[in-house]
Every structure is written in structure tokens, then in C-alpha cells.
Amino acid sequence: MKTLVQSFMRFFGSYALACALLIGLFLLTLFGTLASTKEGLYAAQKMYFESWYLLQPLGKLRIPLPGGIALMTMLSLNLLVGGFVRIRKSKRTAGILVVHTGIAILLLAGLVKHLTAVEGYVRLYEGEQATDFVSHNQWEVAVRELVPAPAGGLTSGTEWVVDEQAFRGIHGDETAYVSSADLPFELRLRHFVRNARVLPKGPMWSSDYPVIDGFAVMPVKPEPDEEFNAAAIFADVVPKGATHEVGGEQAILWAGENAPFVVSRAGKQFAIEIRRMRTPMPFAMRLEKFTKEDHPRTDIASVYSSHVIKIDKTTASETPVHIAMNEPLRDKGIVAFQSSWGPSNARPGTRLFSVFSVVRNPSDRWPEYSCWVIAAGMLIAFGQRLLAFLKKQSQNRQVESAQ
Amino acid sequence: MIKLHSQGARRSTTALLTSCLLTLAACQKGDREAVLTRREPTFIGRPDVSLGVVTSEQRFGSRSPSAPADHAPHEMPDFSFDLPSTWKRIAGTQMRLLNFQIQGNEQATCYLSALGGNEQGVLDNVNRWRRQFGLPAIDSTELANLPQQPLFGVPGVRVACEGTFDDGMGGNPIEQAGLLGLIVYRQETLVFLKLVGPKAIVDQEVENFDRFSASLGLPGAGTTGAPASGAASGPASGERNLIHDAPVSWRLQAPRPMRKLGFDVGQDCDLSVTLLGGAAGGVALNMNRWRDQLDLPRVGEDAVDQLERVQILGAEGYWLDLTGSYKGMGDQVQIAEGRLMGAIVPLGDQTLFIKLVGPSDQVGQEAARLREFAQTLRWEDGQ
């Protein structure tokens, strides 16, 4: 048993393993980057970096390789065993231990981000504001109560949402039953299609799904870039507490539709739709001014930035913030980067919108902290070396002068 | 069964657990239950403005949801007819000019369609329908013995079949099905009226079918002859009409604002013919407008000189063939590998635009027909 533990410690604490893992990470980064040009960023990220293993295409062959999670787990074990357990603890290794602590914080930051972070975007024209950011790749089914708008017509009141976990992967006759105590009806969700077109059902094509009101769902091969997909799902609106045999009002919900499906129940109107998942921010953002400077005599932007007002949701206090490249807005675990603008084919004078990449990441600052810790560790380690060197030099000079 | 988040729904926990227990037995393998999480209204960009209940056509079709909700359910030509009480008009398709669901049964439909063809097409299509029921083909002698029944005032053949219906398009076969149909031919066009569905329903609907077919009238007419190809463009008062000889495979679209003519071409292509007053901004500006729609970089005015020249409507025009990611008027890519082919023809007092847009391969297949079509354009008054 002791030998087994020693072998384990020797293997996981070895420099050779550390080198092999770093080479593995290099290769993974290389293959992942190349794959992202064909498969899209999201798919490549899932396949190479958020997986335990993968099959790397090489001609007609498929080579099994460890994925990013496997390599990072091994690297963490290697650091723990080699960098904390097996390392000789003394004053001389104090700096190295601090450096290892910094690296551990960095790895932990990656783990926390992988497990908890939510990413998305906000697109605003000047004068517009957002309370939420929108996911690039996750869907949700939302029920919105429609209430009279101040300017006439109807607008959104309270919302009820269920995220993609509830309906992802339902097949055939499987159903996701979703309900809320506050709503006078229940929803039965079926046939989730990640990318689809909804077309009038004609004789030249058949659909595997029900035809509703002359329209049917035509599945389309999902695009590598998730933001180009338009999901569809079937919803039955059934009376509250109805048995499973009772049918309801059927509708196709589609991300590309012009308007949501609206039902009237208990004297109220409810809009039901599938949309990209919205994540609330602890503050609202209002775009005041978007500025873009082009390279001389071209339409290519050289600099662009946004002046926004950050509105605290609790106090309604307003704080002006300037967001530019490498100058994100950071507050309450939210980071909003200036990432893009549009429309891309805008002519001079066209009204432009600003796009912000938004991340809710509890470990957002941890990489910075780890850098400070690593820097401190290196300072200690190299400082000790320098002091030892200077001490030795001084001793040598004393010996030489004595001779 | 998976466990899902239930924030904000504590009040519902008891009710939910009860309903879960009651319905658990009915759940199939893979069924799930989840709670809709209540949250404050979200606000991104502009406030949501809803019009309330809208039709499926408004939700999924080309018609804007701002149109009145009680509008006709599609943009097909507005035929006149007496609608039987057991029939419900549903959205048309590219092929179905009129489309009805019968007795609320999803399998029972009646629809009107038209295709280009010749007289031989009547026999071919009678046999196509018979094949859908696994029945043997008939010859021209037997065709002559089929009952006659007019449609749009044109004599046609009445076809009846029964058996197991399989349309050969991948749809589910219908056991014990029935078909009642009319096929008429006139002016290189075959017109079909076809009632198909469970035999019991078809048998019950024979009278309705006959009454409906007798009442059918063309748009803007009483009861008249079959629709003709080679038609003139929409009658705009005070304007000259444009005559064309479009390929029979192209499907004429209903009139749309701005368009003199419009066709659904192939599976996914759209052809528009537009006339704008004056120079409409000039060839270079319009060329760059089209390039913008394909996300292509703009080019200078000198690029116009390098365009191919074509003669259309007696004037010299410019032929364009552009490939790129088609975005149309919006920001989203609609066709990743798109192609736009067409012509800009300055006519002096106005400018003609012919524009075919669609997936690159499909536009390529229609290229020759588009050129031929452009050459057939002429004014109705012969000028």
C-alpha cells in the first residue's frame, strides 16, 4: 500500500508529468484554435477545452486525446502533489511555494469560471438601456404577462421563465411539463429543435413534427456559431391541473418569429416565446453616446467606445462610465467589455449600435490576484537568490582582500 | 426526471409536489417537470410593444405583425368562393394557392394548385394521383371515360381514388383514404383542385366539394378561365404594364409594394422586378447597395465600367453577379453562401431592377433562365 502511494506521489509530483501536461495543453490550444475556424468558437471550446477527452481528426483517423478538463485536473494534481506536498519546505523554497499558490489561484479561477460564469452580450442604440444581458448559446421559454403600455398597446409585465435544462434533449413523445403557481395555465413543451425554420407546410416537404395552423418546423443543420441558430419548440397551453390526457391550445414557438404566441386566460393576455436566455445584471446600462473613429479614408474603425450610464437597480442612482477597448465596466461581479458595433455595412450617417460582451464571473478578479501572488513569490525566490549571491560575492571579496 | 431551480416559487412548492405526485404515473420515460421562475420584466433596447393575439401567418410569414389580426391568412391571390361550414382556410404554401383543412382533421385537406404544362399533363397527373393510392395507371382511352366537371369555367376531369394514400413526399400514409379531384388544362397551365383525407370524411364532403368548385372564381373576376402564364404585371392605373414569359417552374407572387413583379424561384430564391423613378441614385450607388446586402466591400464608380452590358427593354443595362453572405436589409445573415444576380437598367425616366437572390447553388442553376426571362420583358403596349 505504501509503495502504491509512493508511486502515485512520484508520478503525479514529477517534472516529467508537468512537462507532458504543458505540451498537451499547447497541442490542445493549437488544435482547438484551428478547429474554431471550421467548427465555430463555441463548438471548439466545448470539444477541446470543456471536455474530458476528444477524438482528434487526423486524415481518416480519429486520435483519442485528453480534453481540457482532463489536462487541467492532472495539472492541478501535479501542482498539489509536486508543488505543495513533495516539495521540501524551507526558507529557500518559500518563494516557490508562494508562486505555486499563485498558480493554484489561477487554476481555481478557471474552475470557478467554468462552473459558474455566465456570458452573453448587450446591444444598444444610443438612448436605449438594458437590465439583462443575452446569452449567445442558451435558450429559455418565457411567459410574459401583457399589460397596457403608457403610450398605448401592450407591453411586458411580470415574466416567468424556464431555462434550457428543462427541455434540452426531449425526444419523440417526451414532454417537459412546466408550470407556476402564479399562472392560470400550464405548458407542455415538446420537440425542441436547436436550429429550425418554420414554413408553411407544402406538398414538397414533410415534417417529422405536427403541422399547426398550416405551418411546420423544418430542422436545419445547427450552425457552428450558436448565435446564428434559431431554435423552435412546440408548446401546448393546457388548463391548470389538467391530466396528461387533456389536450390544449397548440403553438410553435420559434426564435425567428415576428411576434410571440399570445393566449388569453383569466382575463389576462400572456405572450409565450422561446428566446435567448436573459441574465439579470445588478444594474441597468443606458447608452448615452457611441463614438467611432475610422482609419483615414476607409470604413474601418480604428477606435470605438461608449459612454454609458450605470443605473443602480436599488437606489436608481446614475453613474457615468466610459467603456472602451481594455477599459471594461466592472461592478458587482459583472464585467462589460466594448466588443463590437454595427451595422457592419453602415453608410455615413447611419445610426450605429454598440455591442458589449458581458460576463458574470465571481472569479473575475482572481487571475489578477494570482499574478500579484506569483509576482510576490518570484520576488521572494529571486530576492533570496540575489541576496545569497551578493553575500557570497562579499565573502569572496573579503577572502581575496585577506589574502 | 430532473431537478430544476425553483427560485421565487416557494409558494408553489406544495402545489407542485401534489401535482407531481398526481401526474407522475402518467409520465413517459424521459418526461420532465419544471417550474417557471417568476422574475421582473426584462428590458433590452426598446420596450416590448405587443399587439396581442396575431395569426400564425403574421408570426411566421412575411406579413408584418402590425397588420390587422383578422386579415386574410396568407398573401395568395384572393380567389372568390363559397366556403363550406366544415372547411377552415389555413395558410397557403408556395404550391397551394388555396388551402383548407376539412372537419378539423389534420389529414383531411383540400387545396388548389397550378403548374405549367401541356395537355398530356392531365393524364400524367391523373396517374400520379392514382400512384399515390397504389392504383394502376390508366391510358388516354380510360381518361376520356372519366367524368367531366368544370373548374373556373373550363372543362376538366374528375378523379376519385380510394385506398392507402401515400403522397411519396415522406408524409405519413393514410389508411382507408379517399381522394376527389379536378384537373383542368388551359393555356399551358394545369390547375388542380384536390380533396384528400380519410375516406369517411371525403365521402361526407362530396357535396361541399362540388359546391365549392362551382363557386371558385379568379381574383377580381366572377367565374372565368384558368390562370394564364405570360401574364402582365399588376394593373397600376396610369402605368404601362410589363409583359414577361417566365419559366413555368417559377411561381408568381402576390402583388407586393414596390415590386412590379415577383417570383418564388426554385426552392429558396426570390426574384423581384422593380421600377423606380428617374436614375434612382445611379448604377454605382445601387450596385453598392446590393454589395452591402451581401456584406461585400463597396467599390468605386469606375467599377460600373467593368460590369457586363445587357440589352433589356431596348435599353442598355448592367448585369451583376455577386456572391457573399446575404443579409438583405437587416443585420443578420439570412443566407451564409448567398448569391445575387440581376440587372440595373437605366430607362431614362425610370430605372429597372431585376434581382434574383438565394443560395449560391440555386441561383447558379437559374442563371440561364434568368437571362432568358430578362430578354422576354416588354411593355404591354409594345413600345
PDB file of N, CA, C and O in Angstrom, chain A residues 27 34 44 81 107 138 146 157 169 174-175 180 189 203 212 220 234 252 254 271 289 292 317 400:
ATOM      1  N   LEU A  27      -0.677  21.588 -27.403  1.00  0.00           N
ATOM      2  CA  LEU A  27      -1.285  20.933 -28.570  1.00  0.00           C
ATOM      3  C   LEU A  27      -2.798  21.158 -28.600  1.00  0.00           C
ATOM      4  O   LEU A  27      -3.383  21.411 -29.657  1.00  0.00           O
ATOM      5  N   LEU A  34      -7.292  25.876 -34.383  1.00  0.00           N
ATOM      6  CA  LEU A  34      -7.504  25.527 -35.798  1.00  0.00           C
ATOM      7  C   LEU A  34      -8.951  25.079 -36.013  1.00  0.00           C
ATOM      8  O   LEU A  34      -9.597  25.451 -37.000  1.00  0.00           O
ATOM      9  N   ALA A  44     -15.839  24.515 -30.756  1.00  0.00           N
ATOM     10  CA  ALA A  44     -14.442  24.167 -30.487  1.00  0.00           C
ATOM     11  C   ALA A  44     -14.146  24.261 -28.992  1.00  0.00           C
ATOM     12  O   ALA A  44     -13.440  23.412 -28.430  1.00  0.00           O
ATOM     13  N   VAL A  81       0.548  17.851  -5.658  1.00  0.00           N
ATOM     14  CA  VAL A  81       1.475  16.824  -5.152  1.00  0.00           C
ATOM     15  C   VAL A  81       2.923  17.323  -5.223  1.00  0.00           C
ATOM     16  O   VAL A  81       3.665  17.271  -4.235  1.00  0.00           O
ATOM     17  N   LEU A 107      -5.599  28.468 -11.402  1.00  0.00           N
ATOM     18  CA  LEU A 107      -6.346  27.275 -11.815  1.00  0.00           C
ATOM     19  C   LEU A 107      -7.736  27.266 -11.176  1.00  0.00           C
ATOM     20  O   LEU A 107      -8.730  26.913 -11.830  1.00  0.00           O
ATOM     21  N   GLN A 138     -27.592  29.826 -25.078  1.00  0.00           N
ATOM     22  CA  GLN A 138     -28.571  29.136 -24.246  1.00  0.00           C
ATOM     23  C   GLN A 138     -29.968  29.701 -24.524  1.00  0.00           C
ATOM     24  O   GLN A 138     -30.115  30.899 -24.750  1.00  0.00           O
ATOM     25  N   LEU A 146     -48.943  40.447 -20.538  1.00  0.00           N
ATOM     26  CA  LEU A 146     -49.035  41.690 -21.310  1.00  0.00           C
ATOM     27  C   LEU A 146     -49.910  42.682 -20.563  1.00  0.00           C
ATOM     28  O   LEU A 146     -51.044  42.353 -20.180  1.00  0.00           O
ATOM     29  N   GLY A 157     -45.203  42.754 -18.689  1.00  0.00           N
ATOM     30  CA  GLY A 157     -45.252  42.889 -17.236  1.00  0.00           C
ATOM     31  C   GLY A 157     -44.371  41.800 -16.641  1.00  0.00           C
ATOM     32  O   GLY A 157     -43.275  41.541 -17.139  1.00  0.00           O
ATOM     33  N   GLY A 169     -32.961  18.150 -25.165  1.00  0.00           N
ATOM     34  CA  GLY A 169     -32.847  16.698 -25.313  1.00  0.00           C
ATOM     35  C   GLY A 169     -34.154  15.944 -25.197  1.00  0.00           C
ATOM     36  O   GLY A 169     -34.141  14.719 -25.151  1.00  0.00           O
ATOM     37  N   GLU A 174     -41.660  12.516 -25.693  1.00  0.00           N
ATOM     38  CA  GLU A 174     -41.326  13.033 -24.366  1.00  0.00           C
ATOM     39  C   GLU A 174     -41.824  14.469 -24.226  1.00  0.00           C
ATOM     40  O   GLU A 174     -41.878  15.227 -25.207  1.00  0.00           O
ATOM     41  N   THR A 175     -42.145  14.797 -23.013  1.00  0.00           N
ATOM     42  CA  THR A 175     -42.728  16.116 -22.752  1.00  0.00           C
ATOM     43  C   THR A 175     -42.093  16.726 -21.514  1.00  0.00           C
ATOM     44  O   THR A 175     -41.786  16.017 -20.557  1.00  0.00           O
ATOM     45  N   SER A 180     -46.329  27.176 -13.067  1.00  0.00           N
ATOM     46  CA  SER A 180     -46.036  28.097 -11.978  1.00  0.00           C
ATOM     47  C   SER A 180     -47.316  28.311 -11.186  1.00  0.00           C
ATOM     48  O   SER A 180     -48.410  28.326 -11.765  1.00  0.00           O
ATOM     49  N   LEU A 189     -44.062  21.239 -23.128  1.00  0.00           N
ATOM     50  CA  LEU A 189     -43.089  21.527 -24.182  1.00  0.00           C
ATOM     51  C   LEU A 189     -42.621  20.227 -24.814  1.00  0.00           C
ATOM     52  O   LEU A 189     -42.280  19.275 -24.113  1.00  0.00           O
ATOM     53  N   PRO A 203     -46.623  20.503 -50.173  1.00  0.00           N
ATOM     54  CA  PRO A 203     -46.515  19.100 -50.588  1.00  0.00           C
ATOM     55  C   PRO A 203     -45.082  18.664 -50.878  1.00  0.00           C
ATOM     56  O   PRO A 203     -44.809  17.486 -50.965  1.00  0.00           O
ATOM     57  N   ILE A 212     -49.179  22.844 -37.470  1.00  0.00           N
ATOM     58  CA  ILE A 212     -50.116  23.652 -36.697  1.00  0.00           C
ATOM     59  C   ILE A 212     -50.496  24.887 -37.498  1.00  0.00           C
ATOM     60  O   ILE A 212     -49.632  25.673 -37.883  1.00  0.00           O
ATOM     61  N   VAL A 220     -32.971  22.491 -39.364  1.00  0.00           N
ATOM     62  CA  VAL A 220     -31.835  22.915 -40.177  1.00  0.00           C
ATOM     63  C   VAL A 220     -30.576  22.509 -39.419  1.00  0.00           C
ATOM     64  O   VAL A 220     -30.557  22.537 -38.183  1.00  0.00           O
ATOM     65  N   PHE A 234     -42.373  23.090 -29.539  1.00  0.00           N
ATOM     66  CA  PHE A 234     -43.841  23.065 -29.536  1.00  0.00           C
ATOM     67  C   PHE A 234     -44.343  23.248 -28.111  1.00  0.00           C
ATOM     68  O   PHE A 234     -43.796  22.645 -27.184  1.00  0.00           O
ATOM     69  N   ILE A 252     -46.419  26.646 -32.197  1.00  0.00           N
ATOM     70  CA  ILE A 252     -44.979  26.523 -32.441  1.00  0.00           C
ATOM     71  C   ILE A 252     -44.348  27.804 -31.916  1.00  0.00           C
ATOM     72  O   ILE A 252     -44.796  28.898 -32.244  1.00  0.00           O
ATOM     73  N   TRP A 254     -40.866  29.902 -31.980  1.00  0.00           N
ATOM     74  CA  TRP A 254     -39.670  29.921 -32.843  1.00  0.00           C
ATOM     75  C   TRP A 254     -38.894  31.201 -32.580  1.00  0.00           C
ATOM     76  O   TRP A 254     -39.502  32.293 -32.504  1.00  0.00           O
ATOM     77  N   ALA A 271     -47.906  36.437 -23.420  1.00  0.00           N
ATOM     78  CA  ALA A 271     -47.082  36.135 -24.599  1.00  0.00           C
ATOM     79  C   ALA A 271     -46.145  35.000 -24.225  1.00  0.00           C
ATOM     80  O   ALA A 271     -45.510  35.033 -23.173  1.00  0.00           O
ATOM     81  N   LYS A 289     -23.770  57.701 -25.490  1.00  0.00           N
ATOM     82  CA  LYS A 289     -23.121  58.115 -26.748  1.00  0.00           C
ATOM     83  C   LYS A 289     -22.156  57.030 -27.198  1.00  0.00           C
ATOM     84  O   LYS A 289     -21.396  56.484 -26.389  1.00  0.00           O
ATOM     85  N   LYS A 292     -17.111  56.431 -32.824  1.00  0.00           N
ATOM     86  CA  LYS A 292     -16.270  55.565 -33.648  1.00  0.00           C
ATOM     87  C   LYS A 292     -15.410  56.439 -34.547  1.00  0.00           C
ATOM     88  O   LYS A 292     -15.930  57.357 -35.182  1.00  0.00           O
ATOM     89  N   SER A 317     -29.593  55.382  -8.495  1.00  0.00           N
ATOM     90  CA  SER A 317     -28.532  56.382  -8.700  1.00  0.00           C
ATOM     91  C   SER A 317     -27.818  56.093 -10.020  1.00  0.00           C
ATOM     92  O   SER A 317     -27.655  54.939 -10.422  1.00  0.00           O
ATOM     93  N   GLU A 400      39.479  37.475  -0.667  1.00  0.00           N
ATOM     94  CA  GLU A 400      40.525  37.991  -1.568  1.00  0.00           C
ATOM     95  C   GLU A 400      41.326  39.095  -0.881  1.00  0.00           C
ATOM     96  O   GLU A 400      42.566  39.139  -0.970  1.00  0.00           O
TER      97      GLU A 400
END
